[in-house]
Short mmCIF file of C-alpha atoms in Angstrom, two decimals:
data_model
loop_
_atom_site.label_atom_id
_atom_site.label_comp_id
_atom_site.label_asym_id
_atom_site.label_seq_id
_atom_site.Cartn_x
_atom_site.Cartn_y
_atom_site.Cartn_z
CA MET Q 1 -34.83 -8.27 4.11
CA LYS Q 2 -36.90 -5.58 5.84
CA ASN Q 3 -39.22 -3.56 3.61
CA LYS Q 4 -39.24 -0.55 5.92
CA ALA Q 5 -36.39 1.18 7.74
CA GLU Q 6 -35.53 4.40 9.43
CA VAL Q 7 -32.12 4.67 7.78
CA VAL Q 8 -30.80 2.88 4.71
CA ILE Q 9 -27.03 3.02 4.24
CA ILE Q 10 -25.76 2.30 0.74
CA GLY Q 11 -22.26 0.83 0.70
CA GLY Q 12 -20.55 -1.89 2.75
CA GLY Q 13 -17.10 -0.39 2.94
CA VAL Q 14 -15.55 0.91 6.10
CA VAL Q 15 -17.49 4.19 5.91
CA GLY Q 16 -20.93 2.59 5.52
CA CYS Q 17 -20.28 -0.03 8.20
CA ALA Q 18 -18.92 2.57 10.62
CA ILE Q 19 -21.93 4.84 10.03
CA SER Q 20 -24.30 1.95 10.72
CA TYR Q 21 -22.53 1.31 14.03
CA GLU Q 22 -22.42 4.98 15.06
CA LEU Q 23 -26.14 5.37 14.38
CA ALA Q 24 -27.07 2.16 16.20
CA LYS Q 25 -24.91 3.20 19.15
CA ARG Q 26 -26.96 6.41 19.36
CA GLY Q 27 -30.15 4.41 19.61
CA VAL Q 28 -31.39 4.65 16.03
CA LYS Q 29 -33.61 1.62 15.36
CA ASP Q 30 -34.26 -0.01 12.04
CA ILE Q 31 -31.02 0.54 10.20
CA VAL Q 32 -30.41 -1.40 6.99
CA LEU Q 33 -27.07 -1.50 5.20
CA LEU Q 34 -26.97 -2.55 1.54
CA GLU Q 35 -23.86 -3.84 -0.19
CA ARG Q 36 -23.79 -4.86 -3.83
CA LYS Q 37 -21.06 -7.49 -3.30
CA TYR Q 38 -19.46 -8.41 0.04
CA LEU Q 39 -18.17 -6.08 2.78
CA THR Q 40 -14.82 -4.43 1.89
CA SER Q 41 -15.21 -5.44 -1.78
CA GLY Q 42 -14.65 -1.87 -3.00
CA ALA Q 43 -11.95 0.63 -2.18
CA THR Q 44 -11.73 -0.30 1.51
CA GLY Q 45 -10.43 -3.77 0.78
CA ARG Q 46 -8.03 -2.55 -1.90
CA CYS Q 47 -6.46 0.45 -0.22
CA GLY Q 48 -2.91 1.01 0.98
CA ALA Q 49 -4.11 1.00 4.62
CA GLY Q 50 -2.13 4.10 5.62
CA VAL Q 51 -3.28 6.33 8.46
CA ARG Q 52 -1.76 9.77 8.22
CA GLN Q 53 -2.09 12.89 10.35
CA GLN Q 54 0.44 15.06 8.50
CA TRP Q 55 -2.01 17.31 6.70
CA GLY Q 56 -1.82 20.93 5.65
CA THR Q 57 -5.26 22.23 6.67
CA GLU Q 58 -7.05 22.50 10.02
CA MET Q 59 -9.99 20.48 8.70
CA ASN Q 60 -7.94 17.48 7.63
CA LEU Q 61 -5.88 17.66 10.80
CA LYS Q 62 -9.03 17.52 12.91
CA LEU Q 63 -10.49 14.64 10.88
CA SER Q 64 -7.30 12.59 11.01
CA ILE Q 65 -6.26 13.31 14.60
CA GLY Q 66 -9.76 12.47 15.83
CA SER Q 67 -9.69 9.26 13.81
CA VAL Q 68 -6.32 8.14 15.14
CA LYS Q 69 -7.61 8.61 18.69
CA ARG Q 70 -10.47 6.26 17.83
CA PHE Q 71 -8.26 3.68 16.08
CA GLU Q 72 -6.20 3.44 19.25
CA THR Q 73 -9.13 2.05 21.25
CA LEU Q 74 -11.44 0.84 18.48
CA ARG Q 75 -10.95 -2.86 19.05
CA GLU Q 76 -12.01 -2.57 22.71
CA GLU Q 77 -14.89 -0.25 21.90
CA LEU Q 78 -16.25 -2.59 19.25
CA GLY Q 79 -15.49 -5.79 21.18
CA TYR Q 80 -13.79 -7.36 18.18
CA GLU Q 81 -12.16 -10.75 18.73
CA LYS Q 82 -9.14 -10.12 16.49
CA ASP Q 83 -6.50 -7.42 16.39
CA ILE Q 84 -7.25 -4.51 14.03
CA GLU Q 85 -3.47 -4.19 13.61
CA PHE Q 86 -3.15 -0.46 14.20
CA ILE Q 87 0.59 0.08 14.12
CA GLN Q 88 2.21 3.51 14.45
CA THR Q 89 5.48 3.37 12.55
CA GLY Q 90 5.17 6.88 11.14
CA TYR Q 91 4.98 8.56 7.75
CA PHE Q 92 8.18 9.75 6.09
CA MET Q 93 7.55 12.36 3.40
CA PRO Q 94 10.62 13.33 1.36
CA ALA Q 95 10.94 16.74 -0.33
CA TYR Q 96 12.75 17.19 -3.65
CA THR Q 97 11.96 20.81 -4.53
CA GLU Q 98 12.35 24.08 -2.64
CA LYS Q 99 8.62 24.59 -2.98
CA GLN Q 100 7.96 21.28 -1.23
CA VAL Q 101 10.37 22.16 1.56
CA GLU Q 102 8.59 25.46 2.06
CA GLN Q 103 5.15 23.81 2.06
CA PHE Q 104 6.26 21.08 4.47
CA LYS Q 105 7.69 23.66 6.88
CA LYS Q 106 4.46 25.61 6.73
CA ASN Q 107 2.50 22.42 7.38
CA ILE Q 108 4.69 21.62 10.38
CA GLU Q 109 3.87 24.99 11.95
CA LEU Q 110 0.17 24.28 11.64
CA GLN Q 111 0.60 20.66 12.74
CA LYS Q 112 2.46 21.83 15.87
CA LYS Q 113 -0.56 23.97 16.83
CA PHE Q 114 -2.55 20.72 16.89
CA GLY Q 115 0.02 19.04 19.12
CA LEU Q 116 1.66 16.90 16.43
CA LYS Q 117 5.41 16.65 16.93
CA VAL Q 118 6.28 16.41 13.25
CA GLU Q 119 10.00 16.70 12.57
CA PHE Q 120 11.73 18.21 9.56
CA LEU Q 121 14.73 15.99 8.84
CA THR Q 122 17.88 16.87 6.93
CA PRO Q 123 18.93 14.31 4.31
CA GLN Q 124 21.49 13.01 6.81
CA ASP Q 125 18.91 12.65 9.60
CA SER Q 126 16.57 10.97 7.13
CA LYS Q 127 19.01 8.07 7.10
CA ASN Q 128 18.29 7.47 10.79
CA VAL Q 129 14.59 7.06 10.09
CA VAL Q 130 14.80 5.27 6.73
CA PRO Q 131 18.31 3.81 6.53
CA ILE Q 132 17.85 2.61 2.95
CA VAL Q 133 16.87 6.02 1.54
CA ASN Q 134 18.96 7.38 -1.33
CA THR Q 135 19.83 10.99 -0.44
CA ASN Q 136 20.58 12.02 -4.06
CA GLY Q 137 18.45 15.05 -4.79
CA LEU Q 138 16.78 14.81 -1.39
CA LEU Q 139 16.37 18.21 0.25
CA GLY Q 140 14.84 16.97 3.48
CA ALA Q 141 11.79 15.15 4.75
CA THR Q 142 9.05 15.36 7.32
CA PHE Q 143 8.46 12.53 9.74
CA TYR Q 144 5.76 11.92 12.31
CA ASP Q 145 6.08 8.77 14.35
CA LYS Q 146 2.39 8.58 15.35
CA ASP Q 147 1.17 8.13 11.80
CA GLY Q 148 0.82 4.52 10.77
CA HIS Q 149 -1.41 1.91 9.23
CA CYS Q 150 -4.29 -0.33 10.18
CA ASN Q 151 -5.99 -3.43 8.75
CA PRO Q 152 -8.97 -2.22 6.66
CA PHE Q 153 -10.62 -5.66 6.57
CA HIS Q 154 -10.61 -6.08 10.33
CA VAL Q 155 -11.66 -2.48 10.99
CA THR Q 156 -14.66 -2.90 8.67
CA TYR Q 157 -15.70 -6.26 10.08
CA ALA Q 158 -15.18 -4.95 13.62
CA TYR Q 159 -17.68 -2.18 12.85
CA SER Q 160 -20.12 -4.45 10.98
CA GLU Q 161 -20.16 -7.15 13.65
CA ALA Q 162 -20.67 -4.56 16.40
CA ALA Q 163 -23.45 -2.98 14.30
CA LYS Q 164 -25.15 -6.35 13.83
CA ARG Q 165 -25.10 -6.95 17.58
CA LEU Q 166 -26.90 -3.61 17.98
CA GLY Q 167 -29.59 -4.75 15.56
CA VAL Q 168 -28.40 -3.38 12.21
CA GLU Q 169 -29.52 -5.50 9.25
CA ILE Q 170 -26.66 -5.99 6.80
CA ASN Q 171 -27.58 -7.30 3.38
CA ILE Q 172 -24.70 -8.32 1.16
CA PHE Q 173 -25.05 -9.15 -2.55
CA THR Q 174 -27.92 -6.66 -2.58
CA GLU Q 175 -27.64 -4.04 -5.28
CA VAL Q 176 -29.38 -0.69 -5.23
CA VAL Q 177 -31.09 -0.11 -8.57
CA GLY Q 178 -33.15 3.00 -7.85
CA ILE Q 179 -34.16 5.62 -5.32
CA LYS Q 180 -37.61 7.15 -4.98
CA THR Q 181 -38.10 10.69 -3.72
CA ASP Q 182 -40.98 13.15 -3.78
CA GLY Q 183 -38.64 15.90 -4.92
CA TYR Q 184 -38.41 17.19 -1.35
CA THR Q 185 -37.32 14.18 0.69
CA VAL Q 186 -36.30 10.54 0.17
CA LYS Q 187 -39.02 7.88 0.09
CA SER Q 188 -37.55 4.48 -0.67
CA VAL Q 189 -34.65 2.46 -2.02
CA LEU Q 190 -35.17 -0.12 -4.76
CA THR Q 191 -32.86 -3.12 -4.80
CA ASN Q 192 -32.50 -6.31 -6.79
CA LYS Q 193 -34.18 -8.02 -3.81
CA GLY Q 194 -37.08 -5.66 -3.30
CA LYS Q 195 -38.07 -2.21 -2.07
CA ILE Q 196 -37.31 -0.60 1.29
CA ASP Q 197 -39.33 2.43 2.38
CA CYS Q 198 -37.16 4.70 4.50
CA ASP Q 199 -36.87 8.10 6.14
CA ILE Q 200 -33.18 8.66 5.57
CA ILE Q 201 -30.61 7.47 3.02
CA VAL Q 202 -26.85 7.61 3.46
CA ASN Q 203 -24.77 7.40 0.30
CA ALA Q 204 -21.51 5.70 1.25
CA ALA Q 205 -21.06 4.00 -2.10
CA GLY Q 206 -17.42 5.00 -2.62
CA GLY Q 207 -16.48 4.64 -6.29
CA TRP Q 208 -20.17 4.46 -7.22
CA SER Q 209 -21.39 7.42 -5.14
CA GLN Q 210 -22.12 9.58 -8.19
CA ILE Q 211 -24.36 6.85 -9.64
CA ILE Q 212 -26.32 6.62 -6.39
CA GLY Q 213 -26.59 10.43 -6.53
CA GLN Q 214 -28.05 10.21 -10.05
CA MET Q 215 -30.66 7.70 -8.86
CA ALA Q 216 -31.78 10.22 -6.25
CA GLY Q 217 -31.63 13.15 -8.67
CA VAL Q 218 -28.74 14.71 -6.77
CA LYS Q 219 -25.81 15.81 -8.89
CA ILE Q 220 -22.63 14.77 -7.09
CA PRO Q 221 -19.52 16.03 -8.91
CA THR Q 222 -17.37 13.04 -7.89
CA TYR Q 223 -15.71 10.74 -10.39
CA SER Q 224 -13.83 7.49 -10.06
CA GLU Q 225 -10.27 6.79 -10.98
CA ARG Q 226 -8.31 3.55 -10.81
CA HIS Q 227 -5.30 3.45 -8.54
CA GLN Q 228 -3.00 0.45 -8.74
CA ILE Q 229 -0.95 -1.17 -6.02
CA PHE Q 230 1.14 -4.29 -5.51
CA VAL Q 231 2.63 -6.39 -2.75
CA THR Q 232 5.88 -8.34 -2.65
CA GLU Q 233 6.91 -11.51 -0.90
CA PRO Q 234 8.08 -10.88 2.66
CA ILE Q 235 11.75 -9.93 3.04
CA GLU Q 236 13.86 -8.96 6.05
CA PRO Q 237 12.91 -5.70 7.81
CA LEU Q 238 14.37 -2.78 5.80
CA PHE Q 239 12.30 0.25 6.78
CA ARG Q 240 9.46 0.99 9.17
CA PRO Q 241 7.53 4.13 8.17
CA MET Q 242 5.27 4.67 5.20
CA VAL Q 243 7.40 6.49 2.63
CA MET Q 244 5.22 8.84 0.62
CA SER Q 245 6.70 11.03 -2.08
CA PHE Q 246 4.55 13.76 -3.59
CA TYR Q 247 7.33 14.41 -6.06
CA HIS Q 248 7.23 10.86 -7.46
CA ASN Q 249 3.55 10.27 -6.69
CA PHE Q 250 4.23 6.98 -4.88
CA TYR Q 251 3.79 5.51 -1.42
CA THR Q 252 5.42 2.38 -0.08
CA GLN Q 253 5.49 0.55 3.20
CA GLN Q 254 6.87 -2.66 4.62
CA GLU Q 255 4.14 -4.51 6.48
CA PRO Q 256 4.76 -6.23 9.82
CA ASN Q 257 5.08 -9.61 8.04
CA GLY Q 258 7.88 -8.22 5.82
CA ALA Q 259 5.87 -7.82 2.61
CA ILE Q 260 6.23 -4.48 0.83
CA LEU Q 261 3.30 -2.53 -0.57
CA MET Q 262 3.81 0.00 -3.36
CA GLY Q 263 1.24 2.29 -4.92
CA PHE Q 264 1.46 4.99 -7.57
CA GLY Q 265 -0.95 7.71 -8.66
CA ASP Q 266 -0.84 7.83 -12.45
CA PRO Q 267 -1.70 11.35 -13.65
CA THR Q 268 -2.81 9.94 -17.03
CA GLU Q 269 -5.39 7.59 -15.51
CA PRO Q 270 -8.81 8.10 -17.16
CA LYS Q 271 -12.00 8.75 -15.21
CA ASP Q 272 -13.83 5.41 -15.24
CA PHE Q 273 -14.64 2.28 -13.24
CA ASN Q 274 -11.80 0.08 -14.47
CA GLN Q 275 -10.35 -2.09 -11.71
CA GLY Q 276 -7.92 -3.99 -13.88
CA HIS Q 277 -4.12 -4.12 -13.67
CA THR Q 278 -1.37 -3.10 -16.10
CA TYR Q 279 2.28 -3.88 -16.65
CA LYS Q 280 2.92 -0.18 -17.26
CA PHE Q 281 2.04 0.48 -13.63
CA LEU Q 282 4.69 -2.00 -12.48
CA GLU Q 283 7.31 -0.12 -14.49
CA ASN Q 284 6.11 3.26 -13.30
CA VAL Q 285 6.17 2.42 -9.64
CA THR Q 286 9.24 0.20 -9.43
CA THR Q 287 11.52 2.61 -11.32
CA ARG Q 288 10.53 5.46 -9.01
CA VAL Q 289 10.57 3.59 -5.72
CA ILE Q 290 13.84 1.83 -6.41
CA GLU Q 291 15.49 5.11 -7.25
CA VAL Q 292 14.54 6.37 -3.78
CA LEU Q 293 14.90 3.07 -1.88
CA PRO Q 294 17.41 1.02 -3.92
CA PRO Q 295 17.58 -2.13 -1.76
CA LEU Q 296 13.92 -2.88 -2.48
CA GLY Q 297 14.98 -4.10 -5.93
CA LYS Q 298 15.57 -7.53 -4.48
CA ALA Q 299 12.00 -7.94 -3.23
CA ARG Q 300 9.89 -10.23 -5.42
CA LEU Q 301 6.57 -9.03 -6.85
CA LEU Q 302 3.79 -11.26 -5.53
CA ARG Q 303 0.46 -9.77 -6.57
CA GLN Q 304 -0.87 -6.56 -8.09
CA TRP Q 305 -4.40 -5.21 -7.91
CA SER Q 306 -6.31 -1.96 -8.07
CA GLY Q 307 -9.24 -0.06 -6.65
CA LEU Q 308 -11.18 3.12 -7.24
CA TYR Q 309 -10.46 6.49 -5.72
CA ASN Q 310 -13.72 8.42 -5.58
CA MET Q 311 -12.37 11.85 -6.48
CA SER Q 312 -14.10 15.10 -5.68
CA PRO Q 313 -13.26 18.29 -7.61
CA ASP Q 314 -11.13 19.60 -4.73
CA LYS Q 315 -9.85 16.17 -3.63
CA THR Q 316 -11.64 16.63 -0.31
CA PRO Q 317 -14.59 14.55 0.96
CA ILE Q 318 -18.24 15.49 0.73
CA ILE Q 319 -19.82 14.97 4.13
CA GLY Q 320 -23.38 16.10 4.79
CA GLU Q 321 -26.99 16.35 3.64
CA ALA Q 322 -27.84 17.24 0.04
CA PRO Q 323 -28.94 20.89 -0.23
CA GLU Q 324 -31.91 20.10 -2.51
CA LEU Q 325 -32.98 16.73 -1.16
CA LYS Q 326 -33.88 16.35 2.47
CA ASN Q 327 -32.63 13.30 4.35
CA PHE Q 328 -30.20 12.29 1.62
CA TYR Q 329 -26.79 12.24 3.28
CA MET Q 330 -23.46 11.80 1.57
CA ALA Q 331 -20.14 10.46 2.81
CA CYS Q 332 -18.18 10.21 -0.40
CA GLY Q 333 -15.49 11.76 -2.60
CA PHE Q 334 -12.73 10.75 -0.20
CA SER Q 335 -10.17 10.96 -3.02
CA GLY Q 336 -8.06 8.13 -1.65
CA HIS Q 337 -8.24 8.97 2.05
CA GLY Q 338 -11.53 7.47 3.19
CA PHE Q 339 -10.22 4.65 5.32
CA MET Q 340 -7.93 6.75 7.47
CA ILE Q 341 -10.64 9.21 8.48
CA SER Q 342 -13.56 6.74 8.61
CA PRO Q 343 -13.94 6.91 12.43
CA MET Q 344 -14.50 10.68 12.32
CA THR Q 345 -16.57 10.65 9.11
CA SER Q 346 -18.99 8.12 10.56
CA THR Q 347 -19.25 9.99 13.84
CA LEU Q 348 -20.03 13.26 12.03
CA ILE Q 349 -22.72 11.72 9.81
CA ALA Q 350 -24.34 10.06 12.83
CA GLN Q 351 -24.22 13.36 14.75
CA MET Q 352 -25.87 15.17 11.81
CA ILE Q 353 -28.64 12.58 11.51
CA CYS Q 354 -29.27 12.55 15.26
CA GLY Q 355 -29.25 16.34 15.52
CA GLU Q 356 -26.26 16.40 17.88
CA GLU Q 357 -23.60 19.05 18.03
CA LEU Q 358 -20.85 18.13 15.56
CA SER Q 359 -17.36 17.19 16.77
CA ILE Q 360 -16.10 19.45 13.95
CA PRO Q 361 -18.86 22.07 13.46
CA GLU Q 362 -17.31 23.67 10.34
CA VAL Q 363 -17.78 20.40 8.39
CA LYS Q 364 -21.36 21.54 7.81
CA THR Q 365 -20.33 24.64 5.88
CA LYS Q 366 -16.98 23.57 4.43
CA LEU Q 367 -17.34 19.92 3.36
CA ASP Q 368 -20.94 20.11 2.18
CA LEU Q 369 -22.01 19.45 -1.39
CA GLY Q 370 -23.10 23.07 -1.81
CA ARG Q 371 -19.50 24.32 -1.71
CA PHE Q 372 -19.02 23.46 -5.37
CA ASP Q 373 -21.97 25.61 -6.47
CA ARG Q 374 -20.80 28.43 -4.22
CA GLY Q 375 -17.34 28.18 -5.78
CA GLU Q 376 -15.80 27.60 -2.34
CA LEU Q 377 -13.43 24.77 -3.16
CA PHE Q 378 -11.50 23.35 -0.25
CA VAL Q 379 -7.78 23.44 -0.92
CA GLU Q 380 -5.54 20.88 0.77
CA PRO Q 381 -1.87 21.32 -0.17
CA SER Q 382 -0.80 17.84 0.95
CA VAL Q 383 -2.36 15.26 -1.33
CA VAL Q 384 -0.90 12.74 -3.77
CA MET Y 1 -13.76 -34.49 13.04
CA ASN Y 2 -13.76 -32.40 16.23
CA ARG Y 3 -12.57 -28.80 16.58
CA GLU Y 4 -9.24 -29.84 18.04
CA GLU Y 5 -8.52 -32.05 15.05
CA GLU Y 6 -9.61 -29.26 12.69
CA GLY Y 7 -7.02 -27.04 14.38
CA LYS Y 8 -4.24 -29.47 13.48
CA ILE Y 9 -4.96 -29.40 9.76
CA THR Y 10 -3.32 -26.61 7.79
CA VAL Y 11 -5.33 -25.44 4.79
CA CYS Y 12 -3.20 -22.45 3.72
CA ARG Y 13 0.49 -23.22 4.12
CA CYS Y 14 1.69 -19.73 3.16
CA SER Y 15 -0.35 -17.84 5.73
CA ASP Y 16 -0.64 -20.68 8.31
CA VAL Y 17 -4.42 -20.93 8.30
CA THR Y 18 -6.02 -24.04 9.78
CA LEU Y 19 -9.19 -25.87 8.83
CA LYS Y 20 -10.64 -24.75 12.16
CA GLU Y 21 -10.16 -21.09 11.30
CA ILE Y 22 -11.79 -21.60 7.90
CA ARG Y 23 -14.73 -23.52 9.35
CA ASP Y 24 -15.16 -20.98 12.17
CA LEU Y 25 -15.51 -18.20 9.60
CA ILE Y 26 -18.02 -20.24 7.59
CA ARG Y 27 -19.97 -20.95 10.80
CA LYS Y 28 -20.04 -17.18 11.44
CA GLY Y 29 -21.70 -16.70 8.06
CA TYR Y 30 -18.72 -15.76 5.89
CA THR Y 31 -19.42 -18.06 2.98
CA THR Y 32 -17.57 -16.44 0.09
CA LEU Y 33 -13.97 -17.09 -0.81
CA ASP Y 34 -13.32 -13.35 -0.92
CA GLU Y 35 -14.53 -12.76 2.63
CA ILE Y 36 -12.61 -15.74 3.97
CA LYS Y 37 -9.48 -14.60 2.16
CA ARG Y 38 -9.68 -11.10 3.60
CA LEU Y 39 -10.44 -12.21 7.15
CA SER Y 40 -7.93 -15.05 7.39
CA ARG Y 41 -5.32 -14.10 4.73
CA ALA Y 42 -5.68 -17.61 3.27
CA GLY Y 43 -4.68 -17.38 -0.38
CA MET Y 44 -2.71 -14.15 -0.01
CA GLY Y 45 0.67 -15.81 0.50
CA GLN Y 46 3.49 -16.84 -1.79
CA CYS Y 47 1.54 -19.50 -3.73
CA GLU Y 48 -1.36 -17.09 -4.35
CA GLY Y 49 -3.98 -19.60 -3.31
CA LYS Y 50 -2.88 -22.35 -5.68
CA THR Y 51 -3.06 -24.84 -2.79
CA CYS Y 52 -5.83 -23.60 -0.52
CA ARG Y 53 -8.32 -22.15 -2.98
CA THR Y 54 -9.88 -25.48 -3.94
CA LEU Y 55 -9.81 -26.76 -0.36
CA ILE Y 56 -11.69 -23.70 0.90
CA MET Y 57 -14.15 -23.91 -1.98
CA GLN Y 58 -14.88 -27.50 -0.97
CA GLU Y 59 -15.60 -26.34 2.57
CA ILE Y 60 -17.92 -23.60 1.31
CA ALA Y 61 -19.67 -26.10 -0.97
CA LYS Y 62 -20.19 -28.52 1.92
CA ALA Y 63 -21.58 -25.80 4.19
CA THR Y 64 -23.85 -24.05 1.68
CA GLY Y 65 -24.92 -26.89 -0.57
CA LYS Y 66 -23.57 -25.01 -3.59
CA THR Y 67 -21.67 -26.81 -6.31
CA MET Y 68 -18.03 -25.90 -6.92
CA GLU Y 69 -19.05 -24.16 -10.15
CA GLU Y 70 -21.44 -21.89 -8.25
CA ILE Y 71 -18.74 -20.52 -5.96
CA ASP Y 72 -17.22 -17.21 -6.99
CA VAL Y 73 -13.44 -17.01 -7.04
CA PRO Y 74 -11.46 -13.83 -6.34
CA THR Y 75 -9.95 -11.99 -9.33
CA PHE Y 76 -6.82 -13.71 -10.62
CA ARG Y 77 -4.00 -11.17 -10.61
CA PRO Y 78 -0.48 -11.27 -12.03
CA PRO Y 79 2.21 -12.43 -11.81
CA ILE Y 80 1.90 -16.21 -12.07
CA VAL Y 81 5.29 -16.62 -10.40
CA THR Y 82 7.06 -14.02 -8.28
CA VAL Y 83 9.51 -11.66 -10.03
CA PRO Y 84 12.32 -9.55 -8.50
CA LEU Y 85 11.45 -5.85 -8.79
CA LYS Y 86 14.88 -4.99 -10.15
CA LEU Y 87 14.16 -7.14 -13.21
CA ILE Y 88 11.14 -4.99 -14.00
CA VAL Y 89 13.28 -1.86 -13.64
CA GLU Y 90 16.03 -3.27 -15.89
CA GLU Y 91 13.53 -4.42 -18.47
CA SER Y 92 11.99 -0.97 -18.58
CA LYS Y 93 15.44 0.59 -19.17
CA ASN Y 94 16.19 -1.91 -21.96
CA GLU Y 95 12.98 -0.94 -23.74
CA LYS Y 96 14.10 2.67 -23.74
#
């Protein structure tokens, strides 16, 4: 392991790996990435893999639309030998209250301005998109056929292998145990395998970002929260889009191989680092999903697992340099949506570090850490 | 054994992963069961790795010189055998 680097990136999930690639691509030398376990061992490798563009704010629309553009050609750009499995089968978002209908219609107006042809479907039309949907209580749904999903493992390894070819040093099973600063700027990173002096640190530690912040003396108001998920045995094709219900707090999708993924956001989940699994979750999610999509009752549960959402107070990411510590950059607090916007996040962080003009200039003043102290919370109406 | 022969041996029957694919990943430097599982899907199929886990561990042991005991295994997750989702729903109603 090097003992000196220009940039040290903490975290070997998709965000950290993508940042290492974007920096190396821009000619930054001496980049070291540190991962406490193996690449994708955190939230990246446990996520639902959805890629959604149906958002309710300009910021999230820009982040997600820009990311989808990159996913479309990422494999070629990174020269990856396997398919990253980016499949656009759409997101179907049912509405069960008048308030949701109103919000969805408002979102569609904004989404149209960004060129997204999102449809508002009547319950009857919903049947054409998701034939197995139960229309009881359904008031309508939005559908966008260019949303989809992508393989988080392959995307991460595509970035990390491309980064390695550009000279990035990736150290797995290397845990950060401390950060040295002079109170003004970062000085070095201490790991279980030794010290690395560095000019810049990027905190891409996902569920552990707040702990990395503490080590650097930077208070990051993120917290971690377990989200559980399961997969079934493959069954015959029953529906194509991701079905995501804000009303029930679930998302479900049938993968290309026929297996069905189901996840549920439990509002009673405590703030901690637990990555275990519970039977209660199985009851919570199956009763809700099967009410909406009854034929899925015949699918057989294969495996359940969980991962950590790194939540920020306004459920929106923190992207940028710390106000009180120079050269300490953060890409964290993704609140369950880090994978889908990782191509844009990594580009923005690399642009900031390299002093380039940002693809989304307002990120600097709207997604920075300082917004919490200024009381300028970012409000996104469309989150689970 | 040459590469062609390795390609004819199936290690993970659920996800159709051959010995060649496993050894290629190990040759590329992916020497943990977790990485190999994520990159090849070996062990993610219907038997949940009951067949391939030990075989892949043996390959890792051979390549790295580690003993079987030294090789980390992915988290074991429920269920042990697959269960229809509607049974979970019914059971939850019965409890209430």
